Amino acid sequence: AMEFPEVVELQHAMGANLAPLTARALFLVRRLRLKKVEVSPRLSVWRIGNELKVSKSHLKNYKHAVSGAESRAVFLKSFIEKTGLFIYQQDFRMMVENGHAFDAFVCAYTGLLSYKGLTERRPVHFPKSEVWPEFPELGLRSHFP
């Protein structure tokens, strides 16, 4: 059962804002001979943040133009404290100040979890033609050191 407090819509890449990013992704996908996964940063932030015991207000506002930086800092501090991950101060600062850098970190971590088999499985009856993004499974806390 999913425990997301709001509807999280997965955007299709046909919008004008996502078209350049989609074009770049398609260019890279053709050249990388690696397994690729699709990630929804918002879903991953929600699931990881709940495991880290970050307040729901920070999880909802991490992309907000005004309060997002504070929410990202709270998330990252909790992540470092609970997982023991080392992050250089300049990288920490970049992820706090830049939401895209923060999303890239969350996507990379979700990719690692996918590789380790620690993401939610596609439900049996979920349509095969629809996107099922990778996001952390429940109980992720048990995998923290």
mmCIF file of C-alpha atoms in Angstrom, residues 33-142:
data_model
loop_
_atom_site.group_PDB
_atom_site.id
_atom_site.type_symbol
_atom_site.label_atom_id
_atom_site.label_comp_id
_atom_site.label_asym_id
_atom_site.label_seq_id
_atom_site.Cartn_x
_atom_site.Cartn_y
_atom_site.Cartn_z
ATOM 1 C CA ARG A 33 25.257 0.388 -22.879
ATOM 2 C CA LEU A 34 24.035 0.237 -19.301
ATOM 3 C CA LYS A 35 20.765 -0.651 -17.651
ATOM 4 C CA LYS A 36 18.671 2.497 -17.416
ATOM 5 C CA VAL A 37 15.891 3.170 -14.930
ATOM 6 C CA GLU A 38 13.328 5.922 -14.669
ATOM 7 C CA VAL A 39 13.103 7.696 -11.330
ATOM 8 C CA SER A 40 10.514 10.051 -9.892
ATOM 9 C CA PRO A 41 12.531 12.247 -7.501
ATOM 10 C CA ARG A 42 9.406 13.352 -5.633
ATOM 11 C CA LEU A 43 8.405 9.739 -4.892
ATOM 12 C CA SER A 44 11.940 8.870 -3.827
ATOM 13 C CA VAL A 45 12.274 11.944 -1.603
ATOM 14 C CA TRP A 46 8.979 11.086 0.083
ATOM 15 C CA ARG A 47 9.898 7.450 0.716
ATOM 16 C CA ILE A 48 13.524 8.119 1.783
ATOM 17 C CA GLY A 49 12.484 11.127 3.873
ATOM 18 C CA ASN A 50 9.900 9.087 5.754
ATOM 19 C CA GLU A 51 12.544 6.454 6.499
ATOM 20 C CA LEU A 52 14.840 9.241 7.760
ATOM 21 C CA LYS A 53 12.017 10.691 9.890
ATOM 22 C CA VAL A 54 12.152 14.062 8.068
ATOM 23 C CA SER A 55 8.993 16.107 8.693
ATOM 24 C CA LYS A 56 6.308 15.871 6.052
ATOM 25 C CA SER A 57 6.329 19.657 5.585
ATOM 26 C CA HIS A 58 9.982 19.492 4.469
ATOM 27 C CA LEU A 59 9.235 16.563 2.161
ATOM 28 C CA LYS A 60 6.366 18.450 0.524
ATOM 29 C CA ASN A 61 8.316 21.717 0.174
ATOM 30 C CA TYR A 62 11.736 20.544 -0.979
ATOM 31 C CA LYS A 63 11.145 22.063 -4.461
ATOM 32 C CA HIS A 64 9.592 25.288 -3.183
ATOM 33 C CA ALA A 65 11.308 28.434 -4.442
ATOM 34 C CA VAL A 66 11.544 30.063 -0.995
ATOM 35 C CA SER A 67 11.626 27.289 1.621
ATOM 36 C CA GLY A 68 13.046 24.527 -0.592
ATOM 37 C CA ALA A 69 16.685 25.167 0.322
ATOM 38 C CA GLU A 70 15.974 24.738 4.024
ATOM 39 C CA SER A 71 14.005 21.546 3.357
ATOM 40 C CA ARG A 72 16.797 20.117 1.198
ATOM 41 C CA ALA A 73 19.356 20.936 3.923
ATOM 42 C CA VAL A 74 17.260 19.180 6.584
ATOM 43 C CA PHE A 75 16.868 16.130 4.330
ATOM 44 C CA LEU A 76 20.591 15.943 3.516
ATOM 45 C CA LYS A 77 21.690 16.416 7.142
ATOM 46 C CA SER A 78 19.390 13.594 8.203
ATOM 47 C CA PHE A 79 20.610 11.426 5.309
ATOM 48 C CA ILE A 80 24.252 11.948 6.303
ATOM 49 C CA GLU A 81 23.530 11.337 9.989
ATOM 50 C CA LYS A 82 21.533 8.132 9.446
ATOM 51 C CA THR A 83 23.497 6.559 6.576
ATOM 52 C CA GLY A 84 27.024 7.756 7.354
ATOM 53 C CA LEU A 85 27.458 8.975 3.766
ATOM 54 C CA PHE A 86 30.262 11.501 3.341
ATOM 55 C CA ILE A 87 29.385 14.526 1.194
ATOM 56 C CA TYR A 88 31.912 17.271 0.517
ATOM 57 C CA GLN A 89 30.786 20.633 1.896
ATOM 58 C CA GLN A 90 30.750 22.266 -1.559
ATOM 59 C CA ASP A 91 28.564 19.416 -2.921
ATOM 60 C CA PHE A 92 26.257 19.691 0.094
ATOM 61 C CA ARG A 93 25.949 23.435 -0.500
ATOM 62 C CA MET A 94 25.281 22.920 -4.228
ATOM 63 C CA MET A 95 22.482 20.424 -3.525
ATOM 64 C CA VAL A 96 20.914 22.764 -0.963
ATOM 65 C CA GLU A 97 21.076 25.765 -3.312
ATOM 66 C CA ASN A 98 20.213 23.944 -6.548
ATOM 67 C CA GLY A 99 17.103 21.768 -6.665
ATOM 68 C CA HIS A 100 18.289 20.077 -9.875
ATOM 69 C CA ALA A 101 21.536 18.977 -8.217
ATOM 70 C CA PHE A 102 19.512 17.656 -5.263
ATOM 71 C CA ASP A 103 17.214 15.722 -7.625
ATOM 72 C CA ALA A 104 20.277 14.283 -9.394
ATOM 73 C CA PHE A 105 21.574 13.000 -6.034
ATOM 74 C CA VAL A 106 18.189 11.465 -5.188
ATOM 75 C CA CYS A 107 18.000 9.845 -8.640
ATOM 76 C CA ALA A 108 21.519 8.431 -8.324
ATOM 77 C CA TYR A 109 20.755 7.015 -4.873
ATOM 78 C CA THR A 110 17.504 5.517 -6.170
ATOM 79 C CA GLY A 111 19.465 3.959 -9.047
ATOM 80 C CA LEU A 112 21.806 2.374 -6.510
ATOM 81 C CA LEU A 113 18.823 1.041 -4.564
ATOM 82 C CA SER A 114 17.370 -0.361 -7.788
ATOM 83 C CA TYR A 115 20.661 -2.123 -8.523
ATOM 84 C CA LYS A 116 20.566 -3.622 -5.017
ATOM 85 C CA GLY A 117 16.938 -4.772 -5.456
ATOM 86 C CA LEU A 118 15.619 -2.316 -2.861
ATOM 87 C CA THR A 119 12.953 -0.552 -4.919
ATOM 88 C CA GLU A 120 9.218 -1.225 -5.193
ATOM 89 C CA ARG A 121 8.242 -3.890 -7.688
ATOM 90 C CA ARG A 122 5.774 -3.158 -10.465
ATOM 91 C CA PRO A 123 2.361 -4.478 -9.360
ATOM 92 C CA VAL A 124 1.268 -7.572 -11.299
ATOM 93 C CA HIS A 125 -1.788 -5.911 -12.827
ATOM 94 C CA PHE A 126 -0.111 -2.559 -13.545
ATOM 95 C CA PRO A 127 -0.341 -1.902 -17.325
ATOM 96 C CA LYS A 128 2.902 -2.868 -19.071
ATOM 97 C CA SER A 129 2.556 0.108 -21.418
ATOM 98 C CA GLU A 130 2.687 2.596 -18.530
ATOM 99 C CA VAL A 131 5.797 3.942 -16.831
ATOM 100 C CA TRP A 132 6.651 2.399 -13.461
ATOM 101 C CA PRO A 133 9.382 4.557 -11.955
ATOM 102 C CA GLU A 134 11.902 3.202 -9.492
ATOM 103 C CA PHE A 135 11.439 4.396 -5.913
ATOM 104 C CA PRO A 136 12.652 2.964 -2.605
ATOM 105 C CA GLU A 137 10.801 0.106 -0.994
ATOM 106 C CA LEU A 138 9.282 0.367 2.468
ATOM 107 C CA GLY A 139 11.590 -0.589 5.320
ATOM 108 C CA LEU A 140 14.661 1.006 3.766
ATOM 109 C CA ARG A 141 15.769 2.047 7.278
ATOM 110 C CA SER A 142 16.837 -1.535 7.984
#
